[in-house]
Amino acid sequence: MKIFVVGGSGNGKSAYAEKIAASIGGKMIYVATMPIYTDDDWKVVERHHKLRAGRGFETLERPKRLENIPVNNETALLECMSTHVANMMFGDGFEELKKNKETDWEEEIWKEVKPFFNRSGSTIIVSAESAKDGYEYDPETNEYRLILAHINNKLAEEADVFVEVVCGIPLIHKGSLDFMKE
């Protein structure tokens, strides 16, 4: 099953995605995409690990490529697509793509994400919204926001279940989560 969860910052999308994973059961893998550059970053990662402690997740830190993710019917939760898109466009590890001014970022990101989303086992991808907020941004940020919106649209289209979390309330736009335990 492919599940896509989207929402604004602080709306509870990650907690809801974890609840979905726990309801599916079995072995659970948490794919964390946050890059770690500073001691403060490590503190955030440690805090996230503590928050998930005892919930049955094996955490894989993947701030660059989505590689070496088990495919033996585990439930994998990727947190989060908006960070992964930023990592690819602006972070370390994708220099060969950045050198080429003609890089089609949307195509490259989709090539990276699609095999993960289509792996065996259940896959849950969390992402932030990238809607227009009335602010003017620099061209690179605008490009990032547009690409993220297109990737989110593709994920919603390919997903069996598409959920938007608004103010902590999950709104199921596509599919069903009837299997979830309350």
CSV table of C-alpha atoms in Angstrom, one decimal:
chain,number,residue,atom,x,y,z
A,1,MET,CA,0.0,0.0,0.0
A,2,LYS,CA,1.3,3.5,-0.9
A,3,ILE,CA,0.2,6.3,1.4
A,4,PHE,CA,0.9,10.0,1.0
A,5,VAL,CA,0.4,12.4,4.0
A,6,VAL,CA,0.7,16.1,3.5
A,7,GLY,CA,0.1,19.1,5.7
A,8,GLY,CA,1.4,22.4,6.9
A,9,SER,CA,4.2,22.8,9.5
A,10,GLY,CA,3.2,21.7,12.9
A,11,ASN,CA,-0.2,20.3,11.9
A,12,GLY,CA,0.5,16.7,13.1
A,13,LYS,CA,1.2,15.0,9.8
A,14,SER,CA,4.3,13.1,11.0
A,15,ALA,CA,2.5,11.9,14.2
A,16,TYR,CA,-0.5,10.8,12.0
A,17,ALA,CA,1.9,9.0,9.6
A,18,GLU,CA,3.5,7.1,12.5
A,19,LYS,CA,0.0,6.1,13.7
A,20,ILE,CA,-0.8,4.7,10.2
A,21,ALA,CA,2.5,2.8,10.2
A,22,ALA,CA,1.7,1.3,13.7
A,23,SER,CA,-1.7,0.3,12.5
A,24,ILE,CA,-0.3,-1.6,9.5
A,25,GLY,CA,2.0,-3.4,11.9
A,26,GLY,CA,5.0,-5.6,11.2
A,27,LYS,CA,8.5,-4.4,11.0
A,28,MET,CA,8.6,-0.6,10.6
A,29,ILE,CA,11.4,1.5,9.1
A,30,TYR,CA,11.6,5.2,9.6
A,31,VAL,CA,13.6,6.9,6.8
A,32,ALA,CA,14.8,10.3,8.1
A,33,THR,CA,16.0,12.8,5.5
A,34,MET,CA,17.3,15.6,7.7
A,35,PRO,CA,20.9,16.5,7.0
A,36,ILE,CA,23.2,16.7,10.0
A,37,TYR,CA,25.8,19.5,9.9
A,38,THR,CA,26.0,20.8,13.4
A,39,ASP,CA,25.8,19.8,17.0
A,40,ASP,CA,22.4,21.4,17.1
A,41,ASP,CA,21.3,19.1,14.2
A,42,TRP,CA,22.5,16.1,16.2
A,43,LYS,CA,20.4,17.3,19.2
A,44,VAL,CA,17.3,17.4,16.9
A,45,VAL,CA,18.1,13.9,15.6
A,46,GLU,CA,18.6,12.6,19.1
A,47,ARG,CA,15.3,14.2,20.2
A,48,HIS,CA,13.5,12.6,17.3
A,49,HIS,CA,15.0,9.2,18.1
A,50,LYS,CA,13.8,9.6,21.7
A,51,LEU,CA,10.3,10.5,20.6
A,52,ARG,CA,10.1,7.3,18.5
A,53,ALA,CA,11.8,5.1,21.1
A,54,GLY,CA,9.6,2.1,22.1
A,55,ARG,CA,7.3,2.5,19.0
A,56,GLY,CA,9.0,-0.3,17.0
A,57,PHE,CA,10.7,1.8,14.4
A,58,GLU,CA,14.2,1.1,13.0
A,59,THR,CA,15.5,4.5,11.9
A,60,LEU,CA,17.6,4.9,8.8
A,61,GLU,CA,19.3,8.3,8.3
A,62,ARG,CA,19.1,9.1,4.6
A,63,PRO,CA,19.9,12.8,4.1
A,64,LYS,CA,21.2,12.2,0.6
A,65,ARG,CA,20.0,9.3,-1.5
A,66,LEU,CA,17.2,7.0,-0.8
A,67,GLU,CA,19.3,3.8,-1.1
A,68,ASN,CA,19.7,0.6,0.8
A,69,ILE,CA,16.1,0.7,2.1
A,70,PRO,CA,14.9,-2.8,2.9
A,71,VAL,CA,12.2,-4.2,0.6
A,72,ASN,CA,11.1,-7.3,2.5
A,73,ASN,CA,7.5,-6.2,3.1
A,74,GLU,CA,8.5,-3.8,5.9
A,75,THR,CA,6.4,-0.7,6.4
A,76,ALA,CA,8.6,2.2,5.5
A,77,LEU,CA,7.8,5.8,6.5
A,78,LEU,CA,9.8,8.6,4.8
A,79,GLU,CA,10.0,11.8,6.8
A,80,CYS,CA,9.9,14.1,4.8
A,81,MET,CA,9.7,14.7,1.1
A,82,SER,CA,10.0,18.5,1.4
A,83,THR,CA,13.4,18.0,3.1
A,84,HIS,CA,14.5,15.4,0.6
A,85,VAL,CA,13.7,17.8,-2.3
A,86,ALA,CA,15.7,20.5,-0.6
A,87,ASN,CA,18.6,18.1,0.0
A,88,MET,CA,18.7,17.2,-3.6
A,89,MET,CA,18.5,20.7,-4.9
A,90,PHE,CA,20.7,22.5,-2.4
A,91,GLY,CA,22.5,19.9,-0.2
A,92,ASP,CA,25.6,17.7,-0.5
A,93,GLY,CA,25.7,14.6,-2.7
A,94,PHE,CA,24.1,15.9,-5.9
A,95,GLU,CA,27.0,18.0,-7.3
A,96,GLU,CA,26.9,16.3,-10.7
A,97,LEU,CA,23.2,17.4,-11.1
A,98,LYS,CA,23.9,20.9,-9.8
A,99,LYS,CA,26.8,21.4,-12.3
A,100,ASN,CA,24.4,20.9,-15.2
A,101,LYS,CA,22.3,24.1,-15.7
A,102,GLU,CA,19.8,22.0,-17.7
A,103,THR,CA,19.0,19.6,-14.9
A,104,ASP,CA,15.3,18.8,-14.8
A,105,TRP,CA,15.0,18.7,-11.0
A,106,GLU,CA,11.5,17.4,-11.1
A,107,GLU,CA,12.5,14.4,-13.3
A,108,GLU,CA,15.6,13.7,-11.2
A,109,ILE,CA,13.8,13.8,-7.9
A,110,TRP,CA,11.0,11.6,-9.3
A,111,LYS,CA,13.6,9.1,-10.5
A,112,GLU,CA,15.0,9.0,-6.9
A,113,VAL,CA,11.6,8.7,-5.2
A,114,LYS,CA,9.5,6.5,-7.5
A,115,PRO,CA,11.4,3.2,-6.8
A,116,PHE,CA,11.1,3.9,-3.0
A,117,PHE,CA,7.4,4.6,-3.3
A,118,ASN,CA,6.8,1.5,-5.4
A,119,ARG,CA,8.8,-0.9,-3.2
A,120,SER,CA,7.2,-4.0,-1.8
A,121,GLY,CA,5.6,-3.6,1.6
A,122,SER,CA,3.7,-0.5,2.7
A,123,THR,CA,5.2,2.9,2.1
A,124,ILE,CA,4.2,6.1,3.7
A,125,ILE,CA,5.6,9.4,2.5
A,126,VAL,CA,5.2,12.6,4.5
A,127,SER,CA,5.5,16.0,2.9
A,128,ALA,CA,4.9,19.7,3.6
A,129,GLU,CA,2.6,21.8,1.6
A,130,SER,CA,4.1,24.3,-0.8
A,131,ALA,CA,1.2,26.5,-1.5
A,132,LYS,CA,1.5,30.2,-2.4
A,133,ASP,CA,1.6,32.3,0.8
A,134,GLY,CA,1.7,35.7,-0.7
A,135,TYR,CA,5.4,36.3,-0.1
A,136,GLU,CA,7.9,36.9,-2.8
A,137,TYR,CA,10.9,34.6,-2.7
A,138,ASP,CA,14.2,34.5,-4.6
A,139,PRO,CA,14.1,32.5,-7.9
A,140,GLU,CA,15.8,29.4,-6.4
A,141,THR,CA,13.2,29.2,-3.6
A,142,ASN,CA,10.3,29.7,-6.0
A,143,GLU,CA,11.7,26.9,-8.2
A,144,TYR,CA,12.0,24.6,-5.1
A,145,ARG,CA,8.4,25.4,-4.1
A,146,LEU,CA,7.1,24.7,-7.6
A,147,ILE,CA,9.0,21.4,-7.9
A,148,LEU,CA,7.8,20.3,-4.5
A,149,ALA,CA,4.2,21.1,-5.5
A,150,HIS,CA,4.6,19.0,-8.6
A,151,ILE,CA,6.3,16.1,-6.7
A,152,ASN,CA,3.5,16.2,-4.1
A,153,ASN,CA,0.9,16.1,-6.9
A,154,LYS,CA,2.6,13.0,-8.4
A,155,LEU,CA,2.7,11.3,-5.0
A,156,ALA,CA,-1.0,12.1,-4.4
A,157,GLU,CA,-1.8,10.7,-7.9
A,158,GLU,CA,0.2,7.5,-7.4
A,159,ALA,CA,-0.9,6.9,-3.8
A,160,ASP,CA,-3.5,4.3,-2.9
A,161,VAL,CA,-4.3,6.7,0.1
A,162,PHE,CA,-3.9,10.4,0.1
A,163,VAL,CA,-4.4,12.2,3.5
A,164,GLU,CA,-4.1,15.9,4.2
A,165,VAL,CA,-3.6,16.8,7.9
A,166,VAL,CA,-5.1,20.2,8.9
A,167,CYS,CA,-4.9,21.5,12.4
A,168,GLY,CA,-4.3,17.9,13.6
A,169,ILE,CA,-7.4,16.6,11.7
A,170,PRO,CA,-6.7,14.0,9.0
A,171,LEU,CA,-8.8,14.5,5.8
A,172,ILE,CA,-8.7,11.5,3.6
A,173,HIS,CA,-9.0,12.7,0.0
A,174,LYS,CA,-8.3,9.3,-1.7
A,175,GLY,CA,-8.6,5.7,-0.6
A,176,SER,CA,-9.4,4.4,2.8
A,177,LEU,CA,-7.6,3.7,6.1
A,178,ASP,CA,-10.4,1.5,7.5
A,179,PHE,CA,-7.7,-0.8,9.0
A,180,MET,CA,-6.5,1.8,11.5
A,181,LYS,CA,-7.0,1.2,15.2
A,182,GLU,CA,-8.5,4.1,17.0
